[in-house]
Amino acid sequence: MGLLPRLLQIAIAVIAVPAIIAVLIISAERALGRHPHRAVRVRPWVWLLPACLLTGGILVYPMADTVLLSFHRADGTGWAGLGNYAWSLGSALLPTLRNNALWLVLVPAVTLTLGLAVAVLGDKVRYERIVRTLLLVPAGISFAAAGVIWRLMYEYQPPGARQTGTVDGLFSSAGLDPVAWIADPSVATYALIFVGCWMTLGTTALILSAGVKNIPGELIEAARLDGAGEWRIFRSITLPTLWPSILVALTTQVIFSLKVFDIVYVMTNGQFDTDVAANRIYSELFVAQNLGHASALAVILLIISSPVIVLNIRQFRQEATAR
């Protein structure tokens, strides 16, 4: 596609669409001004309609189209039934699903545990801002850039050779044999998971730290006056009060673990038994050009993530009711 068609598309998206929405709303408001008795009931829908149309065009339509494609053959034509789903859940993809399960368990567990420790303990020291800033530095790096950085840090040379990777260099300095961190199937996935934890720990700690600071100090002081120790205060006051913040942090980590792609693609491209569902979707769609397989995997990811979404909606409704 040439430069001129691209510029035309950008102009339509940036200028024409907002202009059309503005014209529709202004016209509707003028019409409602002539019929004030209907304005109360109709005006909310006038303002919601553009958002609903954009949401339908950007989110709902592609999702529905993906679901339909998941029942079609590789080229998107011809009915395949449940064949694509049988392939997605077959033995060939079991290692991929197992790796996703490892990401789904380890990343939230590690980041929430360490983030909670940083948030609770950091609230008691003066250099909390320094620690929080250092943890947030990786969050300012793109996942692709982090993959490049850690691929160089994990670089492997045979035993006896000069180690050019930072991690194996430290191992050699300690008298240990170097490890092929991203080329050894027994440790490669865990090495990538470590990078994911390194990237997201700062954000998790920040969310939980904000929750800790919202705990009323009077409540903690009253517990101390009643003879409660720090561990009892943590179990009975801090942890229950932090539950909404923990749920938000858990949601972000679960969604990240389910759709992780950049780190795997840049560091191993799914080789050495490190493949995950998102990377496999990319391979099926752009390499194998199999629309059916890619769509089925995407739908499975959506189904797996749905309980997390439902849990969050219920939590938000409970908080809104409590207010």
Short mmCIF file of C-alpha atoms in Angstrom, two decimals:
data_model
loop_
_atom_site.label_atom_id
_atom_site.label_comp_id
_atom_site.label_asym_id
_atom_site.label_seq_id
_atom_site.Cartn_x
_atom_site.Cartn_y
_atom_site.Cartn_z
CA MET A 1 0.00 0.00 0.00
CA GLY A 2 1.37 3.42 -0.99
CA LEU A 3 1.89 6.42 1.22
CA LEU A 4 -1.14 8.35 -0.08
CA PRO A 5 -3.73 5.61 0.73
CA ARG A 6 -2.22 5.25 4.20
CA LEU A 7 -2.45 8.99 4.82
CA LEU A 8 -6.06 8.91 3.62
CA GLN A 9 -6.89 6.12 6.08
CA ILE A 10 -5.26 8.06 8.92
CA ALA A 11 -7.18 11.19 7.97
CA ILE A 12 -10.46 9.27 7.96
CA ALA A 13 -9.74 7.70 11.35
CA VAL A 14 -8.45 10.85 13.06
CA ILE A 15 -10.61 13.56 11.49
CA ALA A 16 -13.67 12.15 9.75
CA VAL A 17 -14.88 9.74 12.44
CA PRO A 18 -14.84 12.30 15.33
CA ALA A 19 -16.41 14.88 13.01
CA ILE A 20 -19.25 12.53 12.07
CA ILE A 21 -19.86 11.69 15.75
CA ALA A 22 -19.91 15.38 16.67
CA VAL A 23 -22.39 16.19 13.87
CA LEU A 24 -24.69 13.35 14.94
CA ILE A 25 -24.67 14.39 18.60
CA ILE A 26 -25.21 18.09 17.83
CA SER A 27 -28.07 17.25 15.47
CA ALA A 28 -29.66 14.95 18.02
CA GLU A 29 -29.35 17.58 20.78
CA ARG A 30 -31.05 20.17 18.59
CA ALA A 31 -33.86 17.74 17.85
CA LEU A 32 -34.24 16.97 21.55
CA GLY A 33 -34.39 20.68 22.27
CA ARG A 34 -37.61 20.84 20.28
CA HIS A 35 -39.09 17.94 22.28
CA PRO A 36 -37.96 18.46 25.89
CA HIS A 37 -40.46 15.92 27.23
CA ARG A 38 -38.54 13.13 25.47
CA ALA A 39 -35.05 14.42 26.22
CA VAL A 40 -34.72 12.76 29.63
CA ARG A 41 -35.22 9.27 28.22
CA VAL A 42 -33.53 9.67 24.85
CA ARG A 43 -30.48 11.85 25.67
CA PRO A 44 -28.46 9.05 27.42
CA TRP A 45 -28.85 6.84 24.35
CA VAL A 46 -27.77 9.65 22.05
CA TRP A 47 -24.45 9.93 23.87
CA LEU A 48 -24.04 6.17 24.30
CA LEU A 49 -24.76 5.30 20.67
CA PRO A 50 -21.36 6.41 19.21
CA ALA A 51 -19.50 4.54 21.93
CA CYS A 52 -21.61 1.42 21.33
CA LEU A 53 -21.03 1.59 17.57
CA LEU A 54 -17.26 2.03 17.99
CA THR A 55 -17.14 -0.78 20.54
CA GLY A 56 -19.11 -3.02 18.21
CA GLY A 57 -16.88 -2.23 15.24
CA ILE A 58 -13.57 -2.48 17.10
CA LEU A 59 -14.26 -5.27 19.61
CA VAL A 60 -17.52 -7.16 19.09
CA TYR A 61 -17.36 -7.63 15.31
CA PRO A 62 -13.74 -8.95 15.24
CA MET A 63 -14.50 -11.26 18.16
CA ALA A 64 -17.61 -12.65 16.47
CA ASP A 65 -15.72 -13.03 13.19
CA THR A 66 -12.93 -14.92 14.99
CA VAL A 67 -15.45 -17.31 16.53
CA LEU A 68 -16.95 -18.00 13.10
CA LEU A 69 -13.51 -18.50 11.51
CA SER A 70 -12.64 -21.04 14.22
CA PHE A 71 -15.22 -23.38 12.65
CA HIS A 72 -13.83 -22.99 9.14
CA ARG A 73 -10.93 -24.55 7.27
CA ALA A 74 -7.44 -23.15 6.90
CA ASP A 75 -8.31 -20.59 4.20
CA GLY A 76 -11.38 -19.34 6.07
CA THR A 77 -13.83 -21.04 3.70
CA GLY A 78 -15.53 -24.40 4.06
CA TRP A 79 -16.99 -25.76 7.27
CA ALA A 80 -14.57 -27.64 9.56
CA GLY A 81 -16.87 -28.07 12.55
CA LEU A 82 -15.03 -28.77 15.79
CA GLY A 83 -11.93 -30.02 13.97
CA ASN A 84 -9.90 -26.91 14.78
CA TYR A 85 -10.73 -27.22 18.47
CA ALA A 86 -9.84 -30.91 18.44
CA TRP A 87 -6.48 -29.93 16.94
CA SER A 88 -6.02 -27.14 19.52
CA LEU A 89 -6.56 -29.52 22.41
CA GLY A 90 -4.66 -32.41 20.81
CA SER A 91 -1.39 -33.95 21.92
CA ALA A 92 0.62 -31.78 19.53
CA LEU A 93 -0.32 -28.67 21.50
CA LEU A 94 -0.10 -30.11 25.00
CA PRO A 95 3.43 -28.71 25.59
CA THR A 96 2.19 -25.27 24.54
CA LEU A 97 -0.78 -25.41 26.89
CA ARG A 98 1.49 -26.74 29.66
CA ASN A 99 3.81 -23.76 29.21
CA ASN A 100 0.86 -21.38 29.37
CA ALA A 101 -0.21 -23.11 32.59
CA LEU A 102 3.28 -22.56 34.04
CA TRP A 103 3.13 -18.87 33.13
CA LEU A 104 -0.39 -18.64 34.56
CA VAL A 105 0.65 -20.13 37.92
CA LEU A 106 4.20 -18.86 38.45
CA VAL A 107 4.00 -15.24 37.25
CA PRO A 108 1.01 -14.19 39.42
CA ALA A 109 2.30 -16.21 42.40
CA VAL A 110 5.81 -14.72 42.28
CA THR A 111 4.84 -11.14 41.46
CA LEU A 112 2.00 -11.00 43.99
CA THR A 113 4.12 -12.50 46.77
CA LEU A 114 7.11 -10.24 46.15
CA GLY A 115 4.92 -7.21 45.37
CA LEU A 116 2.98 -7.68 48.60
CA ALA A 117 6.23 -7.97 50.56
CA VAL A 118 7.60 -4.80 48.96
CA ALA A 119 4.33 -2.91 49.55
CA VAL A 120 3.98 -3.91 53.23
CA LEU A 121 7.64 -3.74 54.24
CA GLY A 122 8.40 -0.70 52.10
CA ASP A 123 5.66 1.25 53.85
CA LYS A 124 7.75 1.06 57.01
CA VAL A 125 11.07 2.43 55.67
CA ARG A 126 12.22 5.86 54.48
CA TYR A 127 13.76 4.69 51.22
CA GLU A 128 10.51 3.19 49.92
CA ARG A 129 10.43 5.57 46.94
CA ILE A 130 13.90 4.49 45.84
CA VAL A 131 12.96 0.79 45.98
CA ARG A 132 9.68 1.41 44.17
CA THR A 133 11.42 3.47 41.48
CA LEU A 134 14.02 0.76 40.87
CA LEU A 135 11.30 -1.86 40.55
CA LEU A 136 9.35 0.33 38.11
CA VAL A 137 12.30 0.90 35.76
CA PRO A 138 11.70 -2.36 33.82
CA ALA A 139 8.05 -1.37 33.29
CA GLY A 140 9.26 1.53 31.15
CA ILE A 141 10.89 -0.90 28.71
CA SER A 142 8.91 -2.61 25.99
CA PHE A 143 8.61 -6.39 26.27
CA ALA A 144 10.45 -6.77 22.97
CA ALA A 145 13.36 -4.66 24.22
CA ALA A 146 13.41 -6.63 27.48
CA GLY A 147 13.58 -9.83 25.44
CA VAL A 148 16.62 -8.54 23.57
CA ILE A 149 18.31 -7.44 26.80
CA TRP A 150 17.79 -10.76 28.55
CA ARG A 151 18.70 -12.77 25.48
CA LEU A 152 22.12 -11.12 25.66
CA MET A 153 22.29 -11.65 29.43
CA TYR A 154 21.44 -15.35 29.00
CA GLU A 155 23.98 -15.80 26.19
CA TYR A 156 25.76 -19.13 26.54
CA GLN A 157 29.30 -20.27 25.80
CA PRO A 158 30.62 -23.82 26.40
CA PRO A 159 32.41 -24.57 29.68
CA GLY A 160 35.98 -23.33 29.64
CA ALA A 161 35.28 -20.59 27.09
CA ARG A 162 35.02 -16.93 28.01
CA GLN A 163 31.43 -16.27 29.02
CA THR A 164 29.87 -13.30 27.22
CA GLY A 165 26.47 -13.56 28.94
CA THR A 166 26.04 -11.74 32.25
CA VAL A 167 24.28 -14.58 34.06
CA ASP A 168 26.74 -17.29 33.04
CA GLY A 169 29.59 -14.86 33.71
CA LEU A 170 28.40 -14.61 37.32
CA PHE A 171 28.07 -18.40 37.47
CA SER A 172 31.63 -18.83 36.21
CA SER A 173 32.91 -16.31 38.75
CA ALA A 174 31.29 -18.42 41.48
CA GLY A 175 32.94 -21.59 40.13
CA LEU A 176 29.74 -23.00 38.62
CA ASP A 177 29.27 -24.43 35.14
CA PRO A 178 27.46 -22.21 32.63
CA VAL A 179 23.85 -23.03 31.77
CA ALA A 180 22.22 -22.73 28.36
CA TRP A 181 19.34 -20.80 29.88
CA ILE A 182 17.20 -20.35 26.75
CA ALA A 183 18.46 -23.37 24.77
CA ASP A 184 17.95 -26.07 27.41
CA PRO A 185 14.30 -27.24 27.37
CA SER A 186 14.47 -28.13 31.06
CA VAL A 187 15.08 -24.52 32.15
CA ALA A 188 14.21 -22.33 29.14
CA THR A 189 10.56 -21.71 30.05
CA TYR A 190 11.49 -20.82 33.63
CA ALA A 191 14.15 -18.41 32.35
CA LEU A 192 11.51 -16.65 30.24
CA ILE A 193 9.07 -16.59 33.16
CA PHE A 194 11.75 -14.87 35.25
CA VAL A 195 11.94 -12.12 32.62
CA GLY A 196 8.15 -11.75 32.76
CA CYS A 197 8.27 -11.42 36.56
CA TRP A 198 11.12 -8.89 36.30
CA MET A 199 9.04 -6.81 33.88
CA THR A 200 5.78 -6.79 35.85
CA LEU A 201 6.88 -6.84 39.50
CA GLY A 202 7.13 -3.05 39.70
CA THR A 203 3.57 -2.48 38.49
CA THR A 204 2.22 -5.07 40.91
CA ALA A 205 4.14 -3.55 43.82
CA LEU A 206 2.84 -0.08 42.90
CA ILE A 207 -0.79 -1.25 42.86
CA LEU A 208 -0.44 -3.02 46.20
CA SER A 209 1.52 -0.13 47.72
CA ALA A 210 -1.34 2.23 46.89
CA GLY A 211 -3.71 -0.18 48.62
CA VAL A 212 -1.51 -0.35 51.74
CA LYS A 213 -1.43 3.43 52.01
CA ASN A 214 -5.24 3.53 51.93
CA ILE A 215 -5.52 1.39 55.07
CA PRO A 216 -6.63 3.68 57.93
CA GLY A 217 -3.77 4.20 60.36
CA GLU A 218 -6.22 4.42 63.25
CA LEU A 219 -7.35 0.85 62.59
CA ILE A 220 -3.80 -0.49 62.81
CA GLU A 221 -3.02 1.57 65.93
CA ALA A 222 -6.16 0.27 67.61
CA ALA A 223 -5.10 -3.30 66.83
CA ARG A 224 -1.66 -2.68 68.32
CA LEU A 225 -3.23 -1.22 71.47
CA ASP A 226 -5.30 -4.41 71.75
CA GLY A 227 -2.06 -6.42 71.75
CA ALA A 228 -2.07 -7.67 68.16
CA GLY A 229 1.33 -8.44 66.68
CA GLU A 230 2.48 -7.51 63.19
CA TRP A 231 1.64 -10.92 61.77
CA ARG A 232 -1.88 -10.80 63.27
CA ILE A 233 -2.38 -7.28 61.91
CA PHE A 234 -1.27 -8.46 58.47
CA ARG A 235 -3.64 -11.45 58.46
CA SER A 236 -6.66 -9.76 60.03
CA ILE A 237 -6.45 -6.17 58.73
CA THR A 238 -3.93 -5.64 55.94
CA LEU A 239 -4.72 -8.67 53.80
CA PRO A 240 -8.55 -8.38 53.89
CA THR A 241 -8.39 -4.63 53.24
CA LEU A 242 -6.00 -5.18 50.34
CA TRP A 243 -8.25 -7.71 48.61
CA PRO A 244 -9.58 -5.28 45.92
CA SER A 245 -6.01 -4.20 45.09
CA ILE A 246 -4.85 -7.82 45.06
CA LEU A 247 -7.67 -8.70 42.69
CA VAL A 248 -6.67 -5.89 40.30
CA ALA A 249 -3.01 -6.96 40.39
CA LEU A 250 -3.97 -10.63 39.98
CA THR A 251 -6.13 -9.78 36.98
CA THR A 252 -3.35 -7.90 35.22
CA GLN A 253 -0.90 -10.74 35.85
CA VAL A 254 -3.30 -13.46 34.71
CA ILE A 255 -4.14 -11.61 31.50
CA PHE A 256 -0.45 -10.94 30.86
CA SER A 257 0.38 -14.62 31.43
CA LEU A 258 -2.35 -15.79 29.07
CA LYS A 259 -1.41 -13.47 26.21
CA VAL A 260 2.38 -13.39 26.68
CA PHE A 261 3.99 -13.16 23.27
CA ASP A 262 6.79 -10.61 22.91
CA ILE A 263 9.22 -12.18 25.36
CA VAL A 264 8.82 -15.67 23.89
CA TYR A 265 8.91 -14.49 20.27
CA VAL A 266 12.05 -12.36 20.70
CA MET A 267 14.03 -14.73 22.91
CA THR A 268 13.24 -18.20 21.53
CA ASN A 269 10.38 -17.91 19.00
CA GLY A 270 8.84 -20.91 20.72
CA GLN A 271 11.86 -23.16 20.25
CA PHE A 272 13.37 -25.38 22.97
CA ASP A 273 9.94 -26.29 24.36
CA THR A 274 9.03 -22.67 25.24
CA ASP A 275 6.08 -22.12 22.89
CA VAL A 276 2.93 -20.46 24.28
CA ALA A 277 -0.55 -20.01 22.86
CA ALA A 278 -0.13 -16.41 21.64
CA ASN A 279 3.09 -17.25 19.82
CA ARG A 280 1.44 -20.31 18.30
CA ILE A 281 -1.47 -18.16 17.13
CA TYR A 282 1.02 -15.88 15.38
CA SER A 283 2.75 -18.86 13.77
CA GLU A 284 -0.50 -20.42 12.59
CA LEU A 285 -1.86 -17.12 11.25
CA PHE A 286 1.17 -15.53 9.57
CA VAL A 287 3.52 -18.48 8.92
CA ALA A 288 1.20 -21.44 8.30
CA GLN A 289 -1.62 -19.11 7.16
CA ASN A 290 -4.19 -21.34 8.81
CA LEU A 291 -7.06 -19.07 9.85
CA GLY A 292 -9.04 -21.90 11.42
CA HIS A 293 -6.33 -23.07 13.80
CA ALA A 294 -5.33 -19.52 14.80
CA SER A 295 -8.96 -18.52 15.45
CA ALA A 296 -9.66 -21.63 17.53
CA LEU A 297 -6.65 -20.94 19.74
CA ALA A 298 -7.73 -17.32 20.14
CA VAL A 299 -11.24 -18.40 21.19
CA ILE A 300 -9.80 -20.86 23.72
CA LEU A 301 -7.72 -18.06 25.25
CA LEU A 302 -10.85 -15.90 25.46
CA ILE A 303 -12.77 -18.69 27.21
CA ILE A 304 -9.94 -19.25 29.70
CA SER A 305 -9.74 -15.54 30.54
CA SER A 306 -13.52 -15.09 30.87
CA PRO A 307 -13.76 -16.21 34.55
CA VAL A 308 -11.22 -13.55 35.52
CA ILE A 309 -13.27 -10.89 33.74
CA VAL A 310 -16.49 -12.06 35.42
CA LEU A 311 -14.79 -12.05 38.85
CA ASN A 312 -13.64 -8.47 38.32
CA ILE A 313 -17.08 -7.30 37.19
CA ARG A 314 -18.65 -8.80 40.32
CA GLN A 315 -16.00 -7.19 42.53
CA PHE A 316 -16.57 -3.76 40.95
CA ARG A 317 -20.32 -4.11 41.41
CA GLN A 318 -19.88 -5.03 45.07
CA GLU A 319 -17.67 -1.99 45.61
CA ALA A 320 -20.17 0.25 43.84
CA THR A 321 -22.99 -1.15 46.02
CA ALA A 322 -20.93 -0.62 49.18
CA ARG A 323 -20.45 3.05 48.29
#
